[in-house]
């Protein structure tokens, strides 16, 4: 396959057919509208970014940053590439405003997770159109946003829009691994980044109905849960399996503890972002799930347990927004079939609500383990994940204004993500960060991020570019 440009874009097809019908083989082609040009440019830049393999490790982001820098410089926008380590390029560019307000920081990351080539139906490093989708590693996560942000800056610059604040574009390295070559390094070494008041990052959710007819909601990530690993450790004398000692061996003890922790659930509780999210989702959700969401969102205190159980059964990801979770993920014990292990260790990955009491959660785990011979190791310092303000503020007003133009009538609501993003670093630096998802995706599309055959619907491309442009323009009015 070529670059996904084998057929004229759907939008241009009626015009194309009309010209053929009129026999206008010499008709002058009409000037493209700016949104048509935007969609073509987005596809071209996205194809160039995807063609650079930035699988992390090793990353090799500089080559992709150079592509973005060229597109910016062509439009007269200075771009600097900073390498904390060879090949690990981070791009910074700035569109100047009047300075009336503190800057807006727009972020996207250029590295991707690696691929297993044999699991892909297309070349992961060639943007490919097939049956209404664009495929390529990073098309969602996160080169689509990188490309749309570059083009939004170019368009704002070209149109000479007067800005009340600087817009700083940061295209980062090393988001997927976090080995110190990306945002954390840049925040420490480029203090100008910390001057930003607001930031736009990945992590939102713009959900397309399963039948792909309409966008259900636009959710801006304003808070996220915190990942903490808990390690259970037991030791014993070991020995030959043919003559077991009286005391149960470490493997048996840790296994029993893992089973008890696996059966634990933590109480449901709504942070402000989670409450507004469920309130927004309830009227859009039919049936039993919608009814459960309505009851949870309406309860001022602890949500009704039967409603929480219903959500956990019908939409586990939504249930995880309402409480901390602890999931056993790794077990290590034993070397040979006939040797009783002297040590056994299990790792439990906990995801804490952003305002969770980590000490209390640890105490709950210790009580569940109910075996003083097992160590339960965990970092019990308070979660360092501030939440960005939600409600009627500049970010939500701007997002509502932009969404009203692109997806008329679609609600804009906050979201607390179950996973983590680099926005926690920004929030710790005092910047109000929000996650967007510029491309409308069905849950099935969204699951292809980090998976084989990563894709976006072709029809989501142009509205996504328009949304980013309008949102930046609104925020810097
Ligand atoms: Zn990712």
Coordinates of C-alpha atoms and ligand atoms in Angstrom, one line a residue:
X1 CA 0.0 0.0 0.0
X2 CA 1.1 3.6 -0.6
X3 CA 0.6 6.5 1.9
X4 CA -3.1 5.9 2.2
X5 CA -3.7 8.3 -0.7
X6 CA -4.9 5.9 -3.3
X7 CA -8.4 7.4 -3.6
X8 CA -9.6 11.1 -3.6
X9 CA -10.7 12.0 0.0
X10 CA -14.4 11.4 0.5
X11 CA -15.1 15.1 1.0
X12 CA -13.8 15.9 -2.5
X13 CA -15.5 13.0 -4.2
X14 CA -18.8 14.8 -5.1
X15 CA -16.9 17.7 -6.6
X16 CA -14.7 15.3 -8.5
X17 CA -17.7 13.4 -9.9
X18 CA -19.4 16.7 -10.8
X19 CA -16.4 17.8 -12.8
X20 CA -16.3 14.5 -14.6
X21 CA -20.1 14.7 -15.3
X22 CA -19.7 18.2 -16.7
X23 CA -16.8 17.1 -18.9
X24 CA -14.7 19.8 -17.4
X25 CA -11.4 18.2 -18.1
X26 CA -9.8 21.6 -18.2
X27 CA -11.7 23.2 -15.3
X28 CA -9.5 25.2 -13.0
X29 CA -9.5 23.4 -9.6
X30 CA -11.2 25.6 -7.0
X31 CA -9.1 26.9 -4.1
X32 CA -9.3 24.4 -1.2
X33 CA -10.9 25.7 1.9
X34 CA -8.7 26.0 5.0
X35 CA -10.2 23.0 6.6
X36 CA -9.7 20.9 3.5
X37 CA -6.1 22.0 3.3
X38 CA -5.8 21.3 7.1
X39 CA -7.0 17.7 6.7
X40 CA -4.5 17.1 3.8
X41 CA -1.7 18.7 5.7
X42 CA -2.5 16.7 8.8
X43 CA -2.4 13.5 6.9
X44 CA 0.9 14.4 5.2
X45 CA 2.6 15.4 8.5
X46 CA 1.2 12.4 10.4
X47 CA 2.5 10.1 7.6
X48 CA 6.0 11.7 8.0
X49 CA 6.0 11.3 11.8
X50 CA 4.8 7.8 11.7
X51 CA 7.5 6.9 9.1
X52 CA 10.1 7.6 11.8
X53 CA 10.3 4.6 14.1
X54 CA 10.4 6.0 17.6
X55 CA 9.7 2.8 19.5
X56 CA 10.9 3.4 23.1
X57 CA 13.3 1.9 23.9
X58 CA 15.4 3.2 22.3
X59 CA 13.2 6.1 21.3
X60 CA 15.2 7.9 18.6
X61 CA 12.8 10.9 18.9
X62 CA 15.2 13.4 17.4
X63 CA 14.5 12.2 13.9
X64 CA 10.7 12.8 14.5
X65 CA 11.4 16.2 16.2
X66 CA 13.3 17.2 13.1
X67 CA 10.3 16.5 10.9
X68 CA 8.1 18.7 13.2
X69 CA 10.8 21.4 13.3
X70 CA 10.9 21.6 9.5
X71 CA 7.1 22.0 9.3
X72 CA 7.3 24.8 11.9
X73 CA 10.2 26.6 10.3
X74 CA 8.6 26.5 6.9
X75 CA 5.8 28.6 8.5
X76 CA 8.3 31.0 10.1
X77 CA 8.0 29.5 13.6
X78 CA 11.3 28.9 15.4
X79 CA 11.8 25.4 16.8
X80 CA 14.5 24.2 19.1
X81 CA 15.5 20.6 19.6
X82 CA 17.0 19.7 23.0
X83 CA 18.7 16.3 23.6
X84 CA 19.1 15.2 27.2
X85 CA 20.9 12.2 25.7
X86 CA 22.0 11.4 22.1
X87 CA 19.0 10.8 19.9
X88 CA 16.4 11.7 22.6
X89 CA 15.2 15.0 21.1
X90 CA 12.6 17.2 22.7
X91 CA 11.1 20.0 20.6
X92 CA 10.2 23.4 21.9
X93 CA 8.5 26.2 19.9
X94 CA 6.7 29.3 20.9
X95 CA 4.0 31.4 19.3
X96 CA 4.2 34.9 20.9
X97 CA 1.2 36.5 22.5
X98 CA 0.8 39.9 24.2
X99 CA 1.8 38.5 27.6
X100 CA -1.4 39.6 29.2
X101 CA -1.9 36.1 30.5
X102 CA 0.6 33.4 31.5
X103 CA 1.5 30.9 28.7
X104 CA -0.5 27.9 27.5
X105 CA 1.6 24.8 27.1
X106 CA 0.6 22.2 24.5
X107 CA 2.2 18.8 24.8
X108 CA 2.4 15.6 22.8
X109 CA 4.9 12.9 22.9
X110 CA 6.9 11.6 19.9
X111 CA 8.0 8.2 21.3
X112 CA 5.7 5.1 20.9
X113 CA 5.5 1.7 22.5
X114 CA 7.3 -1.0 20.4
X115 CA 5.5 -3.3 18.0
X116 CA 5.4 -7.0 17.3
X117 CA 5.6 -6.7 13.5
X118 CA 4.0 -10.1 12.9
X119 CA 0.8 -9.0 14.7
X120 CA 0.2 -6.1 12.3
X121 CA -1.9 -6.4 9.1
X122 CA -0.1 -3.2 7.7
X123 CA 3.3 -1.7 8.0
X124 CA 3.3 0.0 11.4
X125 CA 5.6 2.8 10.1
X126 CA 3.5 3.7 7.1
X127 CA 0.3 5.6 7.5
X128 CA -2.2 3.3 5.7
X129 CA -5.8 3.9 4.9
X130 CA -8.0 0.8 4.9
X131 CA -11.8 0.5 5.0
X132 CA -12.3 3.8 6.7
X133 CA -9.4 3.7 9.1
X134 CA -5.9 5.1 9.2
X135 CA -3.4 2.6 10.7
X136 CA 0.1 3.3 12.0
X137 CA 2.0 3.1 15.3
X138 CA 1.4 6.3 17.1
X139 CA -1.6 7.4 15.1
X140 CA -3.5 7.7 18.4
X141 CA -0.7 7.6 20.9
X142 CA 0.4 10.3 20.4
X143 CA 1.7 11.4 17.0
X144 CA -1.8 12.5 15.9
X145 CA -1.9 15.1 18.6
X146 CA 1.7 16.1 17.8
X147 CA 0.8 16.7 14.1
X148 CA -2.4 18.5 14.9
X149 CA -0.7 20.8 17.4
X150 CA 2.1 21.7 14.8
X151 CA -0.6 22.6 12.3
X152 CA -2.7 24.6 14.7
X153 CA 0.4 26.7 15.5
X154 CA 1.1 27.2 11.8
X155 CA -2.5 28.2 11.2
X156 CA -2.7 30.7 14.1
X157 CA 0.6 32.2 12.9
X158 CA -0.6 32.4 9.2
X159 CA -3.9 34.0 10.2
X160 CA -2.1 36.5 12.4
X161 CA -4.5 35.8 15.3
X162 CA -3.8 38.2 18.2
X163 CA -3.0 36.1 21.3
X164 CA -3.4 37.1 24.9
X165 CA -0.7 34.7 25.9
X166 CA 2.2 32.7 24.5
X167 CA 1.5 29.3 23.2
X168 CA 4.4 26.9 23.9
X169 CA 4.5 23.7 22.0
X170 CA 6.4 20.9 23.5
X171 CA 6.9 17.6 21.6
X172 CA 8.5 15.3 24.0
X173 CA 10.7 12.2 24.2
X174 CA 10.5 9.3 26.5
X175 CA 6.9 9.4 27.7
X176 CA 6.3 5.7 27.4
X177 CA 9.2 4.6 29.6
X178 CA 10.1 7.7 31.6
X179 CA 13.8 7.0 31.9
X180 CA 14.6 10.7 32.4
X181 CA 15.0 12.0 28.9
X182 CA 11.6 13.7 28.6
X183 CA 9.2 16.0 30.5
X184 CA 10.7 15.5 33.9
X185 CA 14.2 16.5 32.6
X186 CA 12.7 19.5 30.6
X187 CA 10.8 20.8 33.6
X188 CA 14.0 20.7 35.7
X189 CA 16.3 22.2 33.0
X190 CA 14.0 24.6 31.1
X191 CA 12.3 26.7 33.8
X192 CA 10.4 28.7 31.2
X193 CA 8.1 25.7 30.9
X194 CA 7.0 26.2 34.5
X195 CA 5.7 29.7 33.7
X196 CA 2.7 28.1 32.0
X197 CA -0.7 28.6 33.6
X198 CA -2.5 25.9 31.7
X199 CA -1.5 22.8 29.8
X200 CA -3.2 20.6 27.2
X201 CA -1.9 17.0 27.1
X202 CA -3.1 13.6 26.1
X203 CA -5.5 11.6 28.3
X204 CA -9.0 12.8 27.4
X205 CA -11.7 10.8 25.9
X206 CA -13.9 11.8 22.9
X207 CA -16.2 8.9 22.6
X208 CA -17.8 7.8 19.3
X209 CA -21.0 5.7 19.5
X210 CA -20.4 2.0 18.6
X211 CA -22.5 2.6 15.4
X212 CA -20.1 5.5 14.6
X213 CA -23.1 7.9 13.9
X214 CA -22.4 10.5 16.6
X215 CA -20.0 11.6 19.3
X216 CA -21.4 10.9 22.7
X217 CA -19.3 13.2 24.9
X218 CA -16.0 15.0 25.0
X219 CA -14.2 14.4 28.3
X220 CA -11.3 16.4 29.5
X221 CA -8.9 14.7 31.9
X222 CA -8.5 16.8 35.1
X223 CA -7.3 14.2 37.6
X224 CA -5.7 10.8 37.6
X225 CA -5.2 7.9 39.9
X226 CA -1.7 7.2 41.3
X227 CA 0.2 3.9 40.7
X228 CA 1.9 2.3 43.8
X229 CA 3.4 -1.1 43.9
X230 CA 3.0 -3.3 47.0
X231 CA 5.5 -6.1 47.5
X232 CA 4.6 -9.1 49.7
X233 CA 7.7 -11.0 50.9
X234 CA 8.0 -14.3 52.9
X235 CA 11.1 -16.3 53.8
X236 CA 11.6 -19.7 55.3
X237 CA 14.4 -22.4 55.7
X238 CA 13.7 -24.0 52.3
X239 CA 14.8 -27.6 51.9
X240 CA 14.1 -30.8 49.9
X241 CA 10.5 -31.2 48.8
X242 CA 10.7 -34.9 49.8
X243 CA 10.9 -34.0 53.4
X244 CA 8.8 -30.8 54.0
X245 CA 9.2 -29.1 57.3
X246 CA 6.3 -28.5 59.6
X247 CA 6.0 -24.7 58.9
X248 CA 4.2 -23.8 55.7
X249 CA 6.7 -22.8 53.0
X250 CA 6.9 -19.2 51.8
X251 CA 5.3 -19.9 48.5
X252 CA 2.2 -21.3 50.2
X253 CA 2.0 -18.3 52.6
X254 CA 2.4 -15.7 49.9
X255 CA -0.1 -17.5 47.7
X256 CA -2.7 -17.4 50.4
X257 CA -2.0 -13.7 51.0
X258 CA -2.3 -12.9 47.3
X259 CA -5.7 -14.7 47.2
X260 CA -6.9 -12.7 50.2
X261 CA -5.8 -9.4 48.6
X262 CA -7.3 -10.4 45.2
X263 CA -10.7 -10.7 46.9
X264 CA -10.5 -7.2 48.5
X265 CA -12.5 -4.2 47.2
X266 CA -12.1 -0.7 48.4
X267 CA -15.0 1.7 49.1
X268 CA -16.3 3.8 46.3
X269 CA -15.9 7.5 46.7
X270 CA -16.3 10.3 44.2
X271 CA -13.7 13.1 43.7
X272 CA -15.2 16.3 42.1
X273 CA -13.9 15.3 38.6
X274 CA -15.4 11.8 38.9
X275 CA -18.8 13.1 40.2
X276 CA -19.1 15.5 37.3
X277 CA -18.0 12.8 34.9
X278 CA -20.7 10.4 36.1
X279 CA -23.3 13.1 36.2
X280 CA -22.5 13.9 32.5
X281 CA -22.5 10.2 31.5
X282 CA -25.7 9.2 33.2
X283 CA -28.2 10.9 30.8
X284 CA -26.2 9.5 27.8
X285 CA -26.3 6.0 29.1
X286 CA -29.4 3.8 28.6
X287 CA -30.7 0.9 30.7
X288 CA -29.4 -0.6 33.9
X289 CA -26.0 1.1 33.7
X290 CA -27.5 4.6 33.2
X291 CA -29.8 4.1 36.1
X292 CA -26.9 3.0 38.4
X293 CA -24.9 6.0 37.3
X294 CA -27.8 8.4 38.0
X295 CA -28.2 7.0 41.5
X296 CA -24.4 7.2 42.2
X297 CA -24.1 10.8 40.8
X298 CA -27.1 11.9 42.9
X299 CA -25.9 10.5 46.2
X300 CA -24.0 13.3 48.1
X301 CA -22.1 10.9 50.3
X302 CA -21.0 7.3 49.8
X303 CA -22.5 5.9 46.6
X304 CA -25.1 3.1 47.0
X305 CA -23.3 -0.2 47.1
X306 CA -25.7 -2.1 44.8
X307 CA -25.3 0.7 42.1
X308 CA -21.5 0.5 42.4
X309 CA -21.7 -3.3 42.0
X310 CA -23.9 -2.9 38.9
X311 CA -21.3 -0.5 37.3
X312 CA -18.5 -2.9 38.2
X313 CA -20.3 -5.7 36.4
X314 CA -21.3 -3.7 33.3
X315 CA -18.4 -1.3 32.9
X316 CA -15.4 -2.2 35.0
X317 CA -13.3 0.8 33.7
X318 CA -15.9 3.2 34.9
X319 CA -16.1 1.5 38.3
X320 CA -12.3 1.9 38.6
X321 CA -12.8 5.7 38.5
X322 CA -14.7 5.5 41.8
X323 CA -12.3 3.7 44.0
X324 CA -8.7 2.6 44.5
X325 CA -7.9 -0.9 43.2
X326 CA -5.1 -3.4 44.0
X327 CA -4.4 -6.1 41.5
X328 CA -1.8 -8.9 41.9
X329 CA 0.4 -8.9 38.8
X330 CA 3.8 -10.6 39.5
X331 CA 4.7 -13.7 41.4
X332 CA 8.3 -14.9 42.0
X333 CA 9.2 -18.1 43.9
X334 CA 11.1 -21.4 43.4
X335 CA 13.8 -22.6 41.1
X336 CA 13.4 -26.3 40.8
X337 CA 10.6 -28.8 41.1
X338 CA 12.2 -30.6 44.0
X339 CA 13.3 -27.6 46.1
X340 CA 11.2 -25.8 48.6
X341 CA 11.8 -22.1 48.0
X342 CA 13.5 -20.1 50.7
X343 CA 11.7 -16.9 49.5
X344 CA 8.5 -16.0 47.8
X345 CA 7.5 -12.6 46.5
X346 CA 4.4 -11.1 44.9
X347 CA 3.8 -7.7 43.5
X348 CA 0.4 -6.0 43.8
X349 CA -0.2 -3.0 41.6
X350 CA -2.4 -0.5 43.4
X351 CA -4.0 2.5 41.7
X352 CA -5.0 5.1 44.4
X353 CA -7.6 7.7 44.1
X354 CA -5.7 11.1 43.8
X355 CA -6.7 12.0 47.4
X356 CA -6.5 8.5 48.9
X357 CA -5.0 8.0 52.4
X358 CA -2.0 5.7 51.5
X359 CA -1.3 4.8 55.1
X360 CA -4.9 3.6 55.6
X361 CA -4.8 1.6 52.4
X362 CA -1.5 -0.1 53.5
X363 CA -3.1 -0.9 56.9
X364 CA -6.1 -2.5 55.1
X365 CA -3.7 -4.6 53.0
X366 CA -1.7 -5.7 56.1
X367 CA -5.0 -6.7 57.8
X368 CA -6.1 -8.7 54.7
X369 CA -2.8 -10.5 54.5
X370 CA -3.3 -11.5 58.2
X371 CA 0.1 -13.1 58.5
X372 CA 2.7 -11.2 60.5
X373 CA 5.5 -13.3 59.0
X374 CA 4.8 -11.6 55.6
X375 CA 6.3 -8.2 54.9
X376 CA 4.0 -5.8 53.1
X377 CA 6.2 -3.1 51.6
X378 CA 4.6 0.0 50.1
X379 CA 5.4 3.7 49.7
X380 CA 2.9 5.2 52.1
X381 CA 3.6 8.9 51.5
X382 CA 0.5 10.8 50.4
X383 CA -0.3 10.6 46.7
X384 CA 1.4 13.5 45.0
X385 CA -1.2 14.0 42.2
X386 CA -3.0 17.3 42.6
X387 CA -6.3 17.6 40.6
X388 CA -6.9 20.4 38.1
X389 CA -9.9 22.6 38.8
X390 CA -13.2 21.5 37.3
X391 CA -16.4 23.3 36.7
X392 CA -17.0 26.6 35.0
X393 CA -13.4 27.8 34.3
X394 CA -11.4 29.1 31.3
X395 CA -10.4 25.6 30.1
X396 CA -14.0 24.2 30.2
X397 CA -15.5 27.3 28.6
X398 CA -12.9 27.2 25.8
X399 CA -13.4 23.4 25.3
X400 CA -17.2 23.9 25.2
X401 CA -16.9 26.7 22.6
X402 CA -14.6 24.7 20.4
X403 CA -16.6 21.5 20.7
X404 CA -19.8 23.4 19.9
X405 CA -18.3 24.3 16.5
X406 CA -16.9 20.8 15.8
X407 CA -19.4 18.5 17.4
X408 CA -22.6 20.6 18.0
X409 CA -24.7 19.6 21.0
X410 CA -22.2 17.2 22.4
X411 CA -21.6 17.7 26.2
X412 CA -18.1 18.5 27.5
X413 CA -17.4 16.9 30.9
X414 CA -14.4 16.4 33.1
X415 CA -12.8 13.0 33.6
X416 CA -10.6 11.3 36.1
X417 CA -8.5 8.7 34.3
X418 CA -7.8 5.3 35.7
X419 CA -4.3 5.3 34.3
X420 CA -1.5 7.8 34.6
X421 CA -0.1 10.5 32.2
X422 CA 2.6 13.1 32.5
X423 CA 0.0 15.6 33.5
X424 CA 0.8 14.6 37.1
X425 CA 4.3 16.2 36.6
X426 CA 2.7 19.4 35.3
X427 CA 0.2 19.5 38.1
X428 CA 2.9 19.1 40.7
X429 CA 4.7 22.1 39.0
X430 CA 1.6 24.2 39.7
X431 CA 0.3 24.0 36.1
X432 CA -3.4 23.3 35.6
X433 CA -3.1 20.4 33.1
X434 CA -6.0 18.9 31.1
X435 CA -6.0 15.9 28.9
X436 CA -7.9 15.9 25.6
X437 CA -8.6 13.3 22.9
X438 CA -8.8 15.1 19.6
X439 CA -9.9 12.1 17.6
X440 CA -13.4 10.7 18.2
X441 CA -13.0 7.0 18.9
X442 CA -15.2 4.1 19.7
X443 CA -14.0 2.1 22.8
X444 CA -12.9 -0.6 20.3
X445 CA -10.8 2.0 18.4
X446 CA -9.3 3.3 21.7
X447 CA -8.2 -0.2 22.7
X448 CA -5.8 -0.3 19.7
X449 CA -3.4 2.2 21.4
X450 CA -0.4 0.2 22.7
X451 CA -1.8 -2.8 20.7
X452 CA -1.3 -4.1 17.1
X453 CA -3.1 -2.3 14.3
X454 CA -3.4 1.0 16.1
X455 CA -6.0 3.1 14.2
X456 CA -8.3 6.1 14.0
X457 CA -11.4 6.5 11.9
X458 CA -10.6 8.6 8.8
X459 CA -13.7 10.7 9.5
X460 CA -12.3 11.7 12.9
X461 CA -9.1 13.3 11.4
X462 CA -10.3 16.7 10.2
X463 CA -12.7 17.4 13.2
X464 CA -9.8 16.5 15.5
X465 CA -7.5 19.0 13.8
X466 CA -10.2 21.7 13.9
X467 CA -10.9 21.1 17.6
X468 CA -7.2 21.6 18.6
X469 CA -7.0 24.7 16.5
X470 CA -10.2 26.2 17.9
X471 CA -9.3 25.2 21.5
X472 CA -5.9 27.0 21.3
X473 CA -7.5 30.0 19.7
X474 CA -10.1 30.2 22.4
X475 CA -7.6 29.7 25.2
X476 CA -5.3 32.5 23.9
X477 CA -8.0 35.0 22.9
Ligands
LIG1 ZN1 1.2 5.5 25.3

